[in-house]
Coordinates of C-alpha atoms and ligand atoms in Angstrom, one line a residue:
X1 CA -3.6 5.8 -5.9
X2 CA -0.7 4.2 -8.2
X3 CA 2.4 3.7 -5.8
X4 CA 5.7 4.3 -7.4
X5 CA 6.7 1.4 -9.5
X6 CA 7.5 1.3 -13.0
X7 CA 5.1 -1.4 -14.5
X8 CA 7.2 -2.5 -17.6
X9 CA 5.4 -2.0 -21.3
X10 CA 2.7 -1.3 -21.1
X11 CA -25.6 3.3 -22.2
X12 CA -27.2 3.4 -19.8
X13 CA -30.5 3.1 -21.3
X14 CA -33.3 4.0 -19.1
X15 CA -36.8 2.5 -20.0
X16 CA -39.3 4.8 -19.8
X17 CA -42.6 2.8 -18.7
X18 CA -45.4 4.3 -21.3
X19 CA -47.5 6.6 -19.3
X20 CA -51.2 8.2 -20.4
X21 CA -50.4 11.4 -21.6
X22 CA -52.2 13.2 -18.9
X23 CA -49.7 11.8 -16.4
X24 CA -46.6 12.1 -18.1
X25 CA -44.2 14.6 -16.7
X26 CA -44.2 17.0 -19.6
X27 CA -41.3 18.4 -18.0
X28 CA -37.5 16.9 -16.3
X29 CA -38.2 16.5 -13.1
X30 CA -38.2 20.2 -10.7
X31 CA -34.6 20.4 -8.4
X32 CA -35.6 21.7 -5.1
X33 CA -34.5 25.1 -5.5
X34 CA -31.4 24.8 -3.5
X35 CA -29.7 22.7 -6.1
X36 CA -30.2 24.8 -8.9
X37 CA -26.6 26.3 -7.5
X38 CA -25.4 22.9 -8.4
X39 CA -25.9 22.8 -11.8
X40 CA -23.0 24.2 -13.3
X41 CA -21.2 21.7 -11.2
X42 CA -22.9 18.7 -13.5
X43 CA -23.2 18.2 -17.8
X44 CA -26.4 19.4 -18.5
X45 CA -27.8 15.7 -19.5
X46 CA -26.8 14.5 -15.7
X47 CA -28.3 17.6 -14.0
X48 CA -31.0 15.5 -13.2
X49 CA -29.4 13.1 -11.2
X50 CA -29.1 15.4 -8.4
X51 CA -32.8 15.2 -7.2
X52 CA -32.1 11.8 -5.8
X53 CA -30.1 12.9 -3.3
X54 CA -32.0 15.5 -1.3
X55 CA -31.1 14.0 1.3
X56 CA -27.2 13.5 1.0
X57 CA -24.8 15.9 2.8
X58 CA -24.8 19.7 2.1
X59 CA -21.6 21.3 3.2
X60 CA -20.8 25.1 3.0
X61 CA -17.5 26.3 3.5
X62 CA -15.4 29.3 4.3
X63 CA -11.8 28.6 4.0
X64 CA -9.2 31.0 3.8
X65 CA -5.2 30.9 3.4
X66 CA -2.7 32.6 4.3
X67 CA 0.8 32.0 3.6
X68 CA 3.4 33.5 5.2
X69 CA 7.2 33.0 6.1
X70 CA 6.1 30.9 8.9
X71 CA 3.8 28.9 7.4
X72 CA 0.8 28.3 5.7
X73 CA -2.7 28.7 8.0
X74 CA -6.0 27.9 7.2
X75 CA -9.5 29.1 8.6
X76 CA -12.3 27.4 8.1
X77 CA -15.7 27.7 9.1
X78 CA -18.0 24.7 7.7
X79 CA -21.8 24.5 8.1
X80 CA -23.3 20.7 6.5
X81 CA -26.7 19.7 6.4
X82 CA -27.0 15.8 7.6
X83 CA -29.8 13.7 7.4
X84 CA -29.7 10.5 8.7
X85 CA -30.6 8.2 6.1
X86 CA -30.0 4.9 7.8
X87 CA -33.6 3.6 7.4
X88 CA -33.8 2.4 11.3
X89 CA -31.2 3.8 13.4
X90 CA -31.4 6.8 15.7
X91 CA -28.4 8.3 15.8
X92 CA -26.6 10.0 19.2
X93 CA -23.9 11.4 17.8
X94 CA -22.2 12.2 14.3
X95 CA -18.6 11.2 13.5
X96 CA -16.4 13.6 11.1
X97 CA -12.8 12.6 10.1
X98 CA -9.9 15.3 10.1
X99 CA -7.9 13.6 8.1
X100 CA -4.9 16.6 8.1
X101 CA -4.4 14.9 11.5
X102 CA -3.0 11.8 10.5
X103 CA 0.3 10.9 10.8
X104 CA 0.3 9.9 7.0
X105 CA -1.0 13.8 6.6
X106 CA 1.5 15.6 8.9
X107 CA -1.3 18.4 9.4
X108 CA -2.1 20.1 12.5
X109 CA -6.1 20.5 12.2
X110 CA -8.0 22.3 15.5
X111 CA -11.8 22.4 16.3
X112 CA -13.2 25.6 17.4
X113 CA -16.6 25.5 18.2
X114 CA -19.6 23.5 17.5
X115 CA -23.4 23.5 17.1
X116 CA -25.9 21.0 16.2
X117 CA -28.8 23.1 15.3
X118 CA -27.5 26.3 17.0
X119 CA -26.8 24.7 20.1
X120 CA -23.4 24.5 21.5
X121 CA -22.0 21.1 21.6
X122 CA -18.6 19.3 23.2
X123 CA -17.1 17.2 20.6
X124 CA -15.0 14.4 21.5
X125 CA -11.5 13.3 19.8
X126 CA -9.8 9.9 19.5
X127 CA -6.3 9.6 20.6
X128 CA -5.0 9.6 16.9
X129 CA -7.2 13.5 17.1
X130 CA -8.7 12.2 13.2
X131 CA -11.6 10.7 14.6
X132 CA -14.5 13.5 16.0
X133 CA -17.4 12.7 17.4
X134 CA -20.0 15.4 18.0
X135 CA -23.0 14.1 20.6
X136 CA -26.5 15.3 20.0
X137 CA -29.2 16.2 23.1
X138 CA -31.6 14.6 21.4
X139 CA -31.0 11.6 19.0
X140 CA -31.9 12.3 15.1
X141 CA -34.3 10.0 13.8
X142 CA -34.3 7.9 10.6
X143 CA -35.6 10.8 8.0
X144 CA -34.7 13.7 10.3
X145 CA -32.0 16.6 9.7
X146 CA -29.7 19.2 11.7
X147 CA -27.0 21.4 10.8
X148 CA -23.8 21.2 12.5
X149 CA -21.2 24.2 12.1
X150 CA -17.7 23.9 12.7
X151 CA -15.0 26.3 13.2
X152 CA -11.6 25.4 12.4
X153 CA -7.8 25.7 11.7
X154 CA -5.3 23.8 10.1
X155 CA -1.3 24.4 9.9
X156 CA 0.3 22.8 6.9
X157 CA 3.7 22.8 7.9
X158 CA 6.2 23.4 4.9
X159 CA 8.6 21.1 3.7
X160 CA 7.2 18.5 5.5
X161 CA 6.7 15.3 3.7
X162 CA 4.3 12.1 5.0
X163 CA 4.1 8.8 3.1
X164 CA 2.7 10.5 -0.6
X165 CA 3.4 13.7 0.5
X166 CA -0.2 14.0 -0.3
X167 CA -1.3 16.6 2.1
X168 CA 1.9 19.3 2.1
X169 CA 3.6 22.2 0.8
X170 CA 6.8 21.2 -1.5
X171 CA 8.3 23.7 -3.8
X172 CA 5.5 25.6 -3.9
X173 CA 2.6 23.3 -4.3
X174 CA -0.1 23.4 -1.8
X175 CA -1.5 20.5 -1.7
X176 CA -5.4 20.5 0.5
X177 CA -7.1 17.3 0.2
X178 CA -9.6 16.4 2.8
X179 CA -9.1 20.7 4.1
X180 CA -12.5 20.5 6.3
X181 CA -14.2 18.0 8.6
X182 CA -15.2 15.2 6.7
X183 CA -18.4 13.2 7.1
X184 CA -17.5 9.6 8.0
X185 CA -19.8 6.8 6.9
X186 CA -23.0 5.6 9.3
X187 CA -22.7 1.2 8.0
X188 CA -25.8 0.0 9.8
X189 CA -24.9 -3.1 11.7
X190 CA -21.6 -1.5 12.5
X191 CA -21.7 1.5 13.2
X192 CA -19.6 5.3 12.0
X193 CA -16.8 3.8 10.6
X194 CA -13.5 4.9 12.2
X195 CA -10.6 3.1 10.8
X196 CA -7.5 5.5 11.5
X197 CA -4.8 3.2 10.3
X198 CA -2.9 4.7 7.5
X199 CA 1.0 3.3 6.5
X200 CA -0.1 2.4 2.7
X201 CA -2.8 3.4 0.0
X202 CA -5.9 5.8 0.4
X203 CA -7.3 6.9 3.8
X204 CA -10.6 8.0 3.2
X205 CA -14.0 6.4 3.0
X206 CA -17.1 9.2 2.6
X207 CA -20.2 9.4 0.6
X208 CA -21.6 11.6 -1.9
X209 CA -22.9 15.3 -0.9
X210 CA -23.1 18.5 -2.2
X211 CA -20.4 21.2 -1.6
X212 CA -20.4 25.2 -1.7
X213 CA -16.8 26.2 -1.2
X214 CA -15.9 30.2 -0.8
X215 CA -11.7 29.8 -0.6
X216 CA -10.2 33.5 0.6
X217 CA -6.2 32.9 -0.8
X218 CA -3.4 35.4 -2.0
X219 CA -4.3 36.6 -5.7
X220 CA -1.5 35.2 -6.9
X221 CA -2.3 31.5 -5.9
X222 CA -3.5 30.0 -8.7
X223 CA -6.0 27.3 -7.5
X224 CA -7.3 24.0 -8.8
X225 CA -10.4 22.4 -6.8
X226 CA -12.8 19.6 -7.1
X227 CA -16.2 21.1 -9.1
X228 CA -16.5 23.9 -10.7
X229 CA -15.5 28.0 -10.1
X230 CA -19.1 29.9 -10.6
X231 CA -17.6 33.1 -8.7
X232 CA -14.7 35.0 -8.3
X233 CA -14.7 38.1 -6.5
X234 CA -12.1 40.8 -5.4
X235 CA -11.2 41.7 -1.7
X236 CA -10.2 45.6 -0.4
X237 CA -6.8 43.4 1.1
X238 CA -5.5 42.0 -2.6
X239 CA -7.0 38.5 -1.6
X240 CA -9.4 36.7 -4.0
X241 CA -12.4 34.7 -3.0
X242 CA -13.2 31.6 -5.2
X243 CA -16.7 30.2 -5.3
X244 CA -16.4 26.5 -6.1
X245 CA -19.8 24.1 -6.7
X246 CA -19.4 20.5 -6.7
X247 CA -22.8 18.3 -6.7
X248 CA -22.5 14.3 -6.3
X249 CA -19.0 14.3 -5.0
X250 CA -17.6 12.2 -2.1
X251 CA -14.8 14.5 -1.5
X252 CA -13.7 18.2 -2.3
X253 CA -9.7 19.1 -2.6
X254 CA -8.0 22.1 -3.5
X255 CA -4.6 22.6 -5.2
X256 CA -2.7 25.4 -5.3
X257 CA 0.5 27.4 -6.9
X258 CA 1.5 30.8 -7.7
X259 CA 3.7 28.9 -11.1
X260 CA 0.4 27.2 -12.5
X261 CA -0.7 27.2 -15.8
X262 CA -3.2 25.6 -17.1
X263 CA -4.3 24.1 -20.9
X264 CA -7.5 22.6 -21.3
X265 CA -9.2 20.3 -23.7
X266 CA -12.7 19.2 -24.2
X267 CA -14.3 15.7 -24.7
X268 CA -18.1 14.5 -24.6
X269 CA -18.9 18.1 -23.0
X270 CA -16.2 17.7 -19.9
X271 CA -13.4 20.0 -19.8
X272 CA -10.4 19.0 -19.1
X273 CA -7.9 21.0 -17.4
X274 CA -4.2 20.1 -16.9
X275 CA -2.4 22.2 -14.5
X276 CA 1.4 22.5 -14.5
X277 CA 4.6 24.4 -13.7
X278 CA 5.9 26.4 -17.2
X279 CA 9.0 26.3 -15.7
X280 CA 9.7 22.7 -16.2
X281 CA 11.9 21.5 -19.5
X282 CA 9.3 21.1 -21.6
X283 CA 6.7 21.7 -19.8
X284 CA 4.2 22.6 -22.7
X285 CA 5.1 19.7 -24.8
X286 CA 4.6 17.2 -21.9
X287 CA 1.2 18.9 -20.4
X288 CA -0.4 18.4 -24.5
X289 CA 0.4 15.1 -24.4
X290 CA -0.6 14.1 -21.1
X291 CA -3.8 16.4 -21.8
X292 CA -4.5 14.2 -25.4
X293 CA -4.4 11.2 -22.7
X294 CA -7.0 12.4 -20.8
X295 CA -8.9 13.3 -23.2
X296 CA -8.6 10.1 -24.7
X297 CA -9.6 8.2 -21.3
X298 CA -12.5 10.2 -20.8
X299 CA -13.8 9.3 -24.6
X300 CA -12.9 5.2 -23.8
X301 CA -14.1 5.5 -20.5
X302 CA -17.3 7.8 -21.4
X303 CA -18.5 4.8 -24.5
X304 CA -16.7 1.3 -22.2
X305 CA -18.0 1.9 -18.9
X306 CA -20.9 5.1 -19.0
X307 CA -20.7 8.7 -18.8
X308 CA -18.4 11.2 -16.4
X309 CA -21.7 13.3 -15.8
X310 CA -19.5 15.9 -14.4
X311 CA -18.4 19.5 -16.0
X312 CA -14.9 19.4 -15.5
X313 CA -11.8 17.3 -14.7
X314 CA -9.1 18.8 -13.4
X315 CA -5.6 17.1 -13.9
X316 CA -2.3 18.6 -11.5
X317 CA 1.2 18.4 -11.2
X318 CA 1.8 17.9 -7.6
X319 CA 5.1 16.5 -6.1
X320 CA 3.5 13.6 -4.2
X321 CA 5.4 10.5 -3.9
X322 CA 2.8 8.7 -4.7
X323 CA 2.8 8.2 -8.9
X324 CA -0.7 9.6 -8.8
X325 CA -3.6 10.0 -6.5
X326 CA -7.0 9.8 -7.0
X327 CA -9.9 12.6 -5.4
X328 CA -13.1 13.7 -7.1
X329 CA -13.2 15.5 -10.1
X330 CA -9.2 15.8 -9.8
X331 CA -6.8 13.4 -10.1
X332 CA -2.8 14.6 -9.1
X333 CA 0.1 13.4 -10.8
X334 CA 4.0 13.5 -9.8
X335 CA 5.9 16.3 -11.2
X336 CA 9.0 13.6 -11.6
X337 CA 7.0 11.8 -14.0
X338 CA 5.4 14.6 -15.7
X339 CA 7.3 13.3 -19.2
X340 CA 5.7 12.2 -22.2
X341 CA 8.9 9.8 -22.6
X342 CA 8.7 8.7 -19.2
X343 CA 6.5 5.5 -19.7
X344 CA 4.8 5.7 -16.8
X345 CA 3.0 9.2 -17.9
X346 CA 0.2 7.7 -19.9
X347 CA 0.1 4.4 -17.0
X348 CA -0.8 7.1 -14.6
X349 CA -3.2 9.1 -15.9
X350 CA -5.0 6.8 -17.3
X351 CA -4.9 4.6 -14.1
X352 CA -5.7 8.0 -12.2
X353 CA -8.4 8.9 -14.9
X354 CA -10.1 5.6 -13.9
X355 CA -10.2 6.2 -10.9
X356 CA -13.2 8.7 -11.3
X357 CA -15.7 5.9 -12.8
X358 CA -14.1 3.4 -9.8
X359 CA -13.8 5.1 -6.5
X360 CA -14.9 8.8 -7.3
X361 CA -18.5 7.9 -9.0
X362 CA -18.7 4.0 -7.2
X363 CA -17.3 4.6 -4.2
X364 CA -15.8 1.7 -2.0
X365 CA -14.2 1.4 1.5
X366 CA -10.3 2.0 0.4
X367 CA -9.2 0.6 3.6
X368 CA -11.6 -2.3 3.9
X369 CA -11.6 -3.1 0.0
X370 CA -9.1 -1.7 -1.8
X371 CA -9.1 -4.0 -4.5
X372 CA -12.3 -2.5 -6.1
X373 CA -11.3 0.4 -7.4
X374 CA -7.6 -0.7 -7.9
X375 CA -7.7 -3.6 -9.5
X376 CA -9.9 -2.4 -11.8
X377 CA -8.7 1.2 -12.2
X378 CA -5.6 -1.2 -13.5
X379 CA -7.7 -3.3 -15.7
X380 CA -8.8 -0.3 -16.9
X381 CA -5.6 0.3 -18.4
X382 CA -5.6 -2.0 -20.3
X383 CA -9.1 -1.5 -21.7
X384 CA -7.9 2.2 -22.6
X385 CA -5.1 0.0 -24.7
X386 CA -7.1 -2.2 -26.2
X387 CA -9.3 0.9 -27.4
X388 CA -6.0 2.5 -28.3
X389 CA -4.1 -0.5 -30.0
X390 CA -6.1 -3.3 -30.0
X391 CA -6.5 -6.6 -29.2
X392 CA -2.8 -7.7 -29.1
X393 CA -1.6 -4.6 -27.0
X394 CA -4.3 -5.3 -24.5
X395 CA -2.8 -8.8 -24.3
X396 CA 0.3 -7.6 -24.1
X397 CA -1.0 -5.3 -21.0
X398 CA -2.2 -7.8 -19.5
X399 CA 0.8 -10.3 -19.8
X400 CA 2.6 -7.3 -18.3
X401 CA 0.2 -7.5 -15.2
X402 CA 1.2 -11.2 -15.1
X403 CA 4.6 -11.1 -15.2
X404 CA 4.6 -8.5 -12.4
X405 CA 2.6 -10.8 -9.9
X406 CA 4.8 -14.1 -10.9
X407 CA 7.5 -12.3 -10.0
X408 CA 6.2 -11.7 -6.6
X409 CA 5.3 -15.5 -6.8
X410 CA 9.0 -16.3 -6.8
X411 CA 9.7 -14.5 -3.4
X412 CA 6.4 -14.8 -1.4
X413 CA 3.2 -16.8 -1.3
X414 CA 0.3 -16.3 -2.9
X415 CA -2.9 -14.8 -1.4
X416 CA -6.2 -13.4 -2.9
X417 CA -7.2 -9.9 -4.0
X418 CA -9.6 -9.2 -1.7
X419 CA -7.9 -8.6 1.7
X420 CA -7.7 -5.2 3.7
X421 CA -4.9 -2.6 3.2
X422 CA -3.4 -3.6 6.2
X423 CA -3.0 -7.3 5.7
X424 CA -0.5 -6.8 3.1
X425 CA 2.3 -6.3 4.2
X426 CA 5.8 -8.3 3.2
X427 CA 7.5 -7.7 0.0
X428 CA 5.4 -5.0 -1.8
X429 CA 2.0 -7.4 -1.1
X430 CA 0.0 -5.0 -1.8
X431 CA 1.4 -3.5 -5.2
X432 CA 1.6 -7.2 -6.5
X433 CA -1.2 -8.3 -5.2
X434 CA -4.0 -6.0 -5.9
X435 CA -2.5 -4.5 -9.0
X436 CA -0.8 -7.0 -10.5
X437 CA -2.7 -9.9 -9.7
X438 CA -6.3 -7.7 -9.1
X439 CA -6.8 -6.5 -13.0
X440 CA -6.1 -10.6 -13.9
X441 CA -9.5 -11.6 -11.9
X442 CA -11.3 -9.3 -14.5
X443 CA -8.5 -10.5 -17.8
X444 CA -10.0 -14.1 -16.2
X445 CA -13.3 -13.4 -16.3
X446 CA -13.1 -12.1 -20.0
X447 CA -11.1 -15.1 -20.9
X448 CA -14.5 -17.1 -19.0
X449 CA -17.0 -15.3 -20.7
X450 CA -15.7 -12.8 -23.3
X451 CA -14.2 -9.3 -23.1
X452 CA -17.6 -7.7 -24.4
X453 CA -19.6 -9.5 -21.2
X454 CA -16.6 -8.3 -19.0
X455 CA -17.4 -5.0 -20.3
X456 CA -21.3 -5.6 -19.9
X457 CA -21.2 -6.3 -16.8
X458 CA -18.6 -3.5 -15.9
X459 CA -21.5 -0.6 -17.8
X460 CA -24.5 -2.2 -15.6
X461 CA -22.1 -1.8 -12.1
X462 CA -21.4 1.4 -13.1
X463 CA -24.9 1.8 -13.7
X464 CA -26.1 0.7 -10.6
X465 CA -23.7 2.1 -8.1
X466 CA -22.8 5.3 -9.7
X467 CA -22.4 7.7 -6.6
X468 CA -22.8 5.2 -4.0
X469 CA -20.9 3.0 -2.7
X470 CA -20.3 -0.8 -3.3
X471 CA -19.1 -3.5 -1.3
X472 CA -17.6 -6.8 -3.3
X473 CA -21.2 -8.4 -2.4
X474 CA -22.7 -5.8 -4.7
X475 CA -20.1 -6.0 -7.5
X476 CA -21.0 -10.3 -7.3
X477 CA -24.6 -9.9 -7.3
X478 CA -24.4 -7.3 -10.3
X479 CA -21.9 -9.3 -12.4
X480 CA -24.3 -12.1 -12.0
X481 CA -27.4 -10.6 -12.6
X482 CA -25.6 -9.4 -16.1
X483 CA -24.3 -12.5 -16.7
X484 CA -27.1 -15.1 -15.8
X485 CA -24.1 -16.9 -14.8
X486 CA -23.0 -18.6 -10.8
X487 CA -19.6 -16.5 -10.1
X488 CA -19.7 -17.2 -6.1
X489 CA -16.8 -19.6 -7.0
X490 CA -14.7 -17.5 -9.2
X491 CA -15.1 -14.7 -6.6
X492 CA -13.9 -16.9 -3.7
X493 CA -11.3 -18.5 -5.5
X494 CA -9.9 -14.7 -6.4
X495 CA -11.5 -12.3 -4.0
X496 CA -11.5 -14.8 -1.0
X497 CA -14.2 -14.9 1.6
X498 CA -17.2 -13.7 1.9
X499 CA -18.5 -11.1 2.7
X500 CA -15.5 -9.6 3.6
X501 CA -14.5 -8.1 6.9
Ligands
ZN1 ZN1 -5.2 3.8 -7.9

């Protein structure tokens, strides 16, 4: 997420332990068959990641739209794979978000039926109707699995517009994120999380699974998704149905328009596809140079911080009020700023663009901890710079950060980065606070210890948390064990207590 403001100016190397020859794998390690669907979904050198996560969520979905003069109607029918994986905890029931539901959304998402393992089951809804909890007979054991199916529907009511305008139809764009129930997130000691306040930021906190998608739409809809298309097929009614695979993603979204186009580009094996509306005043000038700055944040990115290991990037012109928002895979951008002399082009998607290595590949809590993807999808920005420009323009970037936050300064006090969404509230808190003031803790740190440590310690995080997720605890203890260095008291001075929440 970058909320609309203009901010002025702007290896992992694996040791292989020596084996005997006679036990050395003479081979990569085998994929349990079932994954071998995945692996156009992944670069071939990251294909291997995926056997780690046998256990992670499998969803398979059926989703088809129609659009009409009425509306636009979605039917869904979703069948995922769970395994609890919480070590210790038997778990009674499982706990899916329908995040169309919100208020922030504007959707209207119903639940048909439901089995756990073929038996029919009587979910239960919150009041806010985003929170679903579907009881088990029988309690799954630590290790153990069951497939629940779902049937759904969702209305997506035109012209509506919520907060971003992030989940909506506007001039044409459909725009799905979070189209299916979504696995919430079992935190032992607490419990499925369940947080269903939603006035500012991102909404959604999920881990990484595994996702067939077969999307029935209008042949004419041209779609962008999460992953990657391995199947198109032709119906007897003049619909198409899409096959999309994405492997190691938290989240699956589809974007759609009958004007798209799309121009692509290709950097350390990912393809990068911009999709956009021809129609636009120079529309095909913009879209190549917002497409040589993605391109150009995937190479920084890909050699500063580790390697995208996945196939494609897809970047879309939506009309969200928010700048740009941030999902796996695919990052969406405002149409009104869709200018390559509109300064805030090449913030935003490289901001955006960030996003993948913080949030996408290390996931966080965006409610509970917003700060760490934020603040350093911000300081990001101004690592792309310094790669760009130099040494100087990064300064400059980061003055810029500065200036921003001691202008809040002069109106409101002071508090630390690390607070929930919710607890920002006067003034435009949380703008200032967690991304102005958030990308100065790391500009601190490299002032501390050097930009190259900053960086170090930044590749090994990556490293360690890549498709997890990370709490500020872990981002502490991995900075430290980089840096051989005490930063409890730079983290409390910045961050504030600890742990929090
Ligand atoms: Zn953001």
């Amino acid at each position: 997420m970058k909320p609309w403001r203009l901010v002025t100016g702007l290896l992992i190397v694996t040791a292989l332990l020596s084996a005997p020859a006679a036990i050395r794998p003479t081979a990569a390690q085998a994929l349990p068959p079932w994954m071998e669907a995945y692996r156009p979904a992944m670069l071939p050198d990251f294909v291997p990641d995926m056997a780690a996560y046998e256990d992670a969520p499998r969803y398979t979905i059926d989703l088809a739209i129609a659009i009409d003069e009425q509306g636009v109607t979605l039917t869904g029918s979703q069948s995922v794979i769970y395994t609890n994986r919480t070590g210790s905890t038997p778990l009674d029931e499982i706990v899916f978000r329908l995040y169309p539901n919100l208020e922030s959304y504007g959707g209207e998402m119903q639940i048909g039926a439901v089995t756990a393992n073929g038996e029919a089951v009587d979910p239960a809804l919150d009041e806010t109707r985003s929170v679903l909890r579907v009881p088990l007979a029988a309690a799954l054991e630590p290790g153990d699995r069951l497939t629940i199916k779902l049937d759904y529907t969702i209305v997506v009511v035109p012209g509506l517009s919520r907060l971003y305008a992030q989940f909506s139809y506007l001039d044409g764009v459909l725009a799905l994120p979070n189209a299916y129930p979504v696995l919430s997130v079992y935190e032992p000691g607490r419990g499925w999380w369940d947080e269903t306040a939603h006035t500012q930021g991102d909404a959604v906190y999920s881990e990484t699974g595994f996702y067939t998608v077969h999307v029935t739409a209008p042949d004419d809809l041209i779609l962008a998704a999460s992953g990657s298309e391995v199947d198109l097929v032709s119906n007897p009614d003049g619909t198409l149905t899409h096959t999309y695979v994405a492997a190691l993603m938290r989240d699956f979204i589809l974007v759609g328009s009958t004007a798209y186009v799309s121009m692509s580009g290709e950097q350390d094996g990912v393809t990068v596809t911009l999709y956009y509306d021809p129609a636009r005043p120079e529309a095909e000038a913009n879209t190549r140079a917002g497409l040589e700055i993605a391109l150009n944040s995937v190479r920084h990115f890909n050699a500063q911080f580790g390697r995208y290991p996945f196939a494609e990037l897809d970047i879309v012109q939506t009309p969200t009020r928010a700048g740009g928002i941030e999902y796996p895979g695919l990052i969406v951008i405002t149409d009104d700023s869709w200018n390559r002399e509109d300064v805030f082009f090449e913030f935003v998607i490289v901001h955006e663009t960030a996003h993948q290595w913080w949030y996408s590949l290390v996931g966080n809590d965006q409610r509970l901890d917003p700060w760490l993807d934020e603040a350093l999808a911000q300081f990001a920005v101004a690592v792309f710079i310094r790669e760009q420009q130099g040494a100087a323009a990064y300064e400059a970037a980061i003055e810029s950060f500065r200036s921003q936050y001691n202008q809040y300064l002069e109106r409101f006090p002071d508090a630390v980065i690390g607070q929930p969404v919710e607890d920002y509230t006067e003034g435009g808190a949380y703008f200032y606070l967690v991304y102005q003031k958030g990308p100065l803790f790391f500009a601190d740190l490299a002032d501390e210890f050097g930009y190259d440590a900053v960086i170090g310690m930044l590749r090994d995080y990556f490293a360690a948390y890549r498709y997890e997720v990370a709490e500020p605890q872990d981002m502490l203890n991995s900075f430290e064990a980089t840096l051989g260095e005490d930063l409890n008291p730079l983290f409390e001075e910045w961050v504030g207590p600890f742990p929090v929440g």
